């Protein structure tokens, strides 16, 4: 499958949000990009070392050789992910990054565990174990992710008809809530995303909380419609007023 399943996180405000797990293709491409960068660094370092004429028999020069050539390559992944919000240059190019399963930013310990586990996941099996574990994991985790409680998500904006703000409304539609104009397009996009995800996954409690929040924001008394009908009416009314 092109994309892994979404997974649900619960924010401090008890609102369910769905993260899009990065596809195996994006992760492999990110790995290849990082590999090209590391190879380019290796070649450039060899060239510079040759220009400085380091003596391969001198202990001091040998230490300098391994310090310049080996240490940055060895620490590449853990340093970039730790100091660049879970991204390496390859991950940034593919718009993916490492997060904790609750959606929060991992700490150094989590990045360290992922980095150490690369020995098994990637280096020791030419990436075979990582690929298999990502494919069979519900949350797109390699063994290092499982040990660290992390996964890799995509930050790409996936545009589809359901993601659009457009809601089909009849020509003779009569709106009910002019208060919907307190929202902007970004608000309504979030409302629609949460609502559709909750309907699709049967999370009625999310719909209840969402409807309550909308009533509070719009200063609406308890409507005649049920919660689902109310949210659908809000989306339709917003489309009506913004399309006029």
PDB file of C-alpha atoms in Angstrom, residues 125-234:
ATOM      1  CA  UNK A 125      20.344  -6.454   7.523  1.00  0.00           C
ATOM      2  CA  UNK A 126      20.881  -3.962   4.694  1.00  0.00           C
ATOM      3  CA  UNK A 127      17.584  -2.383   5.709  1.00  0.00           C
ATOM      4  CA  UNK A 128      15.593  -5.601   5.297  1.00  0.00           C
ATOM      5  CA  UNK A 129      14.424  -5.805   8.909  1.00  0.00           C
ATOM      6  CA  UNK A 130      13.418  -2.137   8.901  1.00  0.00           C
ATOM      7  CA  UNK A 131      11.359  -2.525   5.721  1.00  0.00           C
ATOM      8  CA  UNK A 132       9.553  -5.632   6.953  1.00  0.00           C
ATOM      9  CA  UNK A 133       8.777  -4.171  10.382  1.00  0.00           C
ATOM     10  CA  UNK A 134       7.498  -0.901   8.853  1.00  0.00           C
ATOM     11  CA  UNK A 135       5.227  -2.811   6.464  1.00  0.00           C
ATOM     12  CA  UNK A 136       3.698  -5.045   9.131  1.00  0.00           C
ATOM     13  CA  UNK A 137       3.437  -2.384  11.849  1.00  0.00           C
ATOM     14  CA  UNK A 138       0.096  -0.597  12.146  1.00  0.00           C
ATOM     15  CA  UNK A 139       1.923   2.642  12.917  1.00  0.00           C
ATOM     16  CA  UNK A 140       4.763   2.374  10.421  1.00  0.00           C
ATOM     17  CA  UNK A 141       7.441   1.555  12.981  1.00  0.00           C
ATOM     18  CA  UNK A 142      10.790  -0.106  12.470  1.00  0.00           C
ATOM     19  CA  UNK A 143      12.250  -1.924  15.496  1.00  0.00           C
ATOM     20  CA  UNK A 144      14.035   1.237  16.595  1.00  0.00           C
ATOM     21  CA  UNK A 145      10.732   3.114  16.582  1.00  0.00           C
ATOM     22  CA  UNK A 146       9.045   0.384  18.589  1.00  0.00           C
ATOM     23  CA  UNK A 147      11.803   0.506  21.196  1.00  0.00           C
ATOM     24  CA  UNK A 148      11.760   4.321  21.326  1.00  0.00           C
ATOM     25  CA  UNK A 149       7.979   4.777  21.172  1.00  0.00           C
ATOM     26  CA  UNK A 150       8.242   6.801  17.962  1.00  0.00           C
ATOM     27  CA  UNK A 151       7.173   6.681  14.347  1.00  0.00           C
ATOM     28  CA  UNK A 152       7.755   8.742  11.199  1.00  0.00           C
ATOM     29  CA  UNK A 153       4.955  10.938   9.896  1.00  0.00           C
ATOM     30  CA  UNK A 154       4.523  12.827   6.656  1.00  0.00           C
ATOM     31  CA  UNK A 155       3.913  16.558   6.623  1.00  0.00           C
ATOM     32  CA  UNK A 156       2.796  16.561   3.005  1.00  0.00           C
ATOM     33  CA  UNK A 157      -0.595  18.089   2.436  1.00  0.00           C
ATOM     34  CA  UNK A 158      -2.741  15.418   0.825  1.00  0.00           C
ATOM     35  CA  UNK A 159      -5.406  17.130  -1.154  1.00  0.00           C
ATOM     36  CA  UNK A 160      -8.575  15.250  -1.986  1.00  0.00           C
ATOM     37  CA  UNK A 161     -12.239  16.097  -2.426  1.00  0.00           C
ATOM     38  CA  UNK A 162     -12.965  15.284   1.199  1.00  0.00           C
ATOM     39  CA  UNK A 163     -10.200  17.671   2.307  1.00  0.00           C
ATOM     40  CA  UNK A 164     -11.787  20.535   0.409  1.00  0.00           C
ATOM     41  CA  UNK A 165     -13.900  23.122   2.147  1.00  0.00           C
ATOM     42  CA  UNK A 166     -16.563  22.685  -0.513  1.00  0.00           C
ATOM     43  CA  UNK A 167     -19.831  21.154   0.678  1.00  0.00           C
ATOM     44  CA  UNK A 168     -22.612  20.543  -1.835  1.00  0.00           C
ATOM     45  CA  UNK A 169     -25.676  22.604  -0.937  1.00  0.00           C
ATOM     46  CA  UNK A 170     -28.978  22.930  -2.839  1.00  0.00           C
ATOM     47  CA  UNK A 171     -29.688  26.039  -4.898  1.00  0.00           C
ATOM     48  CA  UNK A 172     -32.624  26.905  -2.620  1.00  0.00           C
ATOM     49  CA  UNK A 173     -30.635  26.225   0.574  1.00  0.00           C
ATOM     50  CA  UNK A 174     -31.688  28.325   3.581  1.00  0.00           C
ATOM     51  CA  UNK A 175     -28.917  28.812   6.189  1.00  0.00           C
ATOM     52  CA  UNK A 176     -29.594  28.573   9.898  1.00  0.00           C
ATOM     53  CA  UNK A 177     -26.527  29.965  11.649  1.00  0.00           C
ATOM     54  CA  UNK A 178     -25.136  33.294  10.416  1.00  0.00           C
ATOM     55  CA  UNK A 179     -22.733  33.050  13.374  1.00  0.00           C
ATOM     56  CA  UNK A 180     -20.566  30.657  11.331  1.00  0.00           C
ATOM     57  CA  UNK A 181     -18.781  33.721   9.959  1.00  0.00           C
ATOM     58  CA  UNK A 182     -16.827  33.861  13.235  1.00  0.00           C
ATOM     59  CA  UNK A 183     -14.747  31.067  11.729  1.00  0.00           C
ATOM     60  CA  UNK A 184     -12.161  31.348   8.953  1.00  0.00           C
ATOM     61  CA  UNK A 185     -11.199  28.847   6.262  1.00  0.00           C
ATOM     62  CA  UNK A 186      -8.488  27.299   8.432  1.00  0.00           C
ATOM     63  CA  UNK A 187     -10.933  26.787  11.323  1.00  0.00           C
ATOM     64  CA  UNK A 188     -13.515  25.160   9.076  1.00  0.00           C
ATOM     65  CA  UNK A 189     -10.931  22.918   7.430  1.00  0.00           C
ATOM     66  CA  UNK A 190      -9.936  21.634  10.882  1.00  0.00           C
ATOM     67  CA  UNK A 191     -13.581  21.200  11.895  1.00  0.00           C
ATOM     68  CA  UNK A 192     -14.315  19.229   8.738  1.00  0.00           C
ATOM     69  CA  UNK A 193     -11.213  17.052   9.076  1.00  0.00           C
ATOM     70  CA  UNK A 194     -11.963  16.158  12.701  1.00  0.00           C
ATOM     71  CA  UNK A 195     -15.635  15.567  11.919  1.00  0.00           C
ATOM     72  CA  UNK A 196     -15.053  13.285   8.916  1.00  0.00           C
ATOM     73  CA  UNK A 197     -12.366  11.303  10.712  1.00  0.00           C
ATOM     74  CA  UNK A 198     -14.599  10.866  13.750  1.00  0.00           C
ATOM     75  CA  UNK A 199     -17.539   9.717  11.579  1.00  0.00           C
ATOM     76  CA  UNK A 200     -15.356   7.309   9.645  1.00  0.00           C
ATOM     77  CA  UNK A 201     -13.915   5.765  12.802  1.00  0.00           C
ATOM     78  CA  UNK A 202     -17.089   5.835  14.877  1.00  0.00           C
ATOM     79  CA  UNK A 203     -15.655   8.218  17.499  1.00  0.00           C
ATOM     80  CA  UNK A 204     -18.955   9.666  18.694  1.00  0.00           C
ATOM     81  CA  UNK A 205     -17.363  11.290  21.746  1.00  0.00           C
ATOM     82  CA  UNK A 206     -15.204  13.432  19.445  1.00  0.00           C
ATOM     83  CA  UNK A 207     -18.295  14.594  17.543  1.00  0.00           C
ATOM     84  CA  UNK A 208     -20.018  15.470  20.831  1.00  0.00           C
ATOM     85  CA  UNK A 209     -17.039  17.525  22.012  1.00  0.00           C
ATOM     86  CA  UNK A 210     -16.715  19.179  18.610  1.00  0.00           C
ATOM     87  CA  UNK A 211     -20.417  20.109  18.517  1.00  0.00           C
ATOM     88  CA  UNK A 212     -20.260  21.481  22.066  1.00  0.00           C
ATOM     89  CA  UNK A 213     -17.245  23.582  21.164  1.00  0.00           C
ATOM     90  CA  UNK A 214     -18.986  24.964  18.071  1.00  0.00           C
ATOM     91  CA  UNK A 215     -22.110  25.877  20.053  1.00  0.00           C
ATOM     92  CA  UNK A 216     -19.954  27.653  22.632  1.00  0.00           C
ATOM     93  CA  UNK A 217     -17.977  29.547  20.006  1.00  0.00           C
ATOM     94  CA  UNK A 218     -21.091  30.506  18.029  1.00  0.00           C
ATOM     95  CA  UNK A 219     -23.163  31.227  21.156  1.00  0.00           C
ATOM     96  CA  UNK A 220     -25.891  28.859  20.001  1.00  0.00           C
ATOM     97  CA  UNK A 221     -28.483  27.338  22.304  1.00  0.00           C
ATOM     98  CA  UNK A 222     -29.083  23.608  22.089  1.00  0.00           C
ATOM     99  CA  UNK A 223     -30.339  23.050  18.518  1.00  0.00           C
ATOM    100  CA  UNK A 224     -33.100  20.708  17.376  1.00  0.00           C
ATOM    101  CA  UNK A 225     -30.629  18.650  15.323  1.00  0.00           C
ATOM    102  CA  UNK A 226     -28.487  15.920  16.779  1.00  0.00           C
ATOM    103  CA  UNK A 227     -24.728  16.506  17.002  1.00  0.00           C
ATOM    104  CA  UNK A 228     -23.933  15.091  13.563  1.00  0.00           C
ATOM    105  CA  UNK A 229     -26.688  17.092  11.877  1.00  0.00           C
ATOM    106  CA  UNK A 230     -25.562  20.228  13.712  1.00  0.00           C
ATOM    107  CA  UNK A 231     -21.933  19.976  12.556  1.00  0.00           C
ATOM    108  CA  UNK A 232     -23.060  19.214   9.004  1.00  0.00           C
ATOM    109  CA  UNK A 233     -25.329  22.283   9.155  1.00  0.00           C
ATOM    110  CA  UNK A 234     -22.432  24.457  10.340  1.00  0.00           C
TER     111      UNK A 234
END
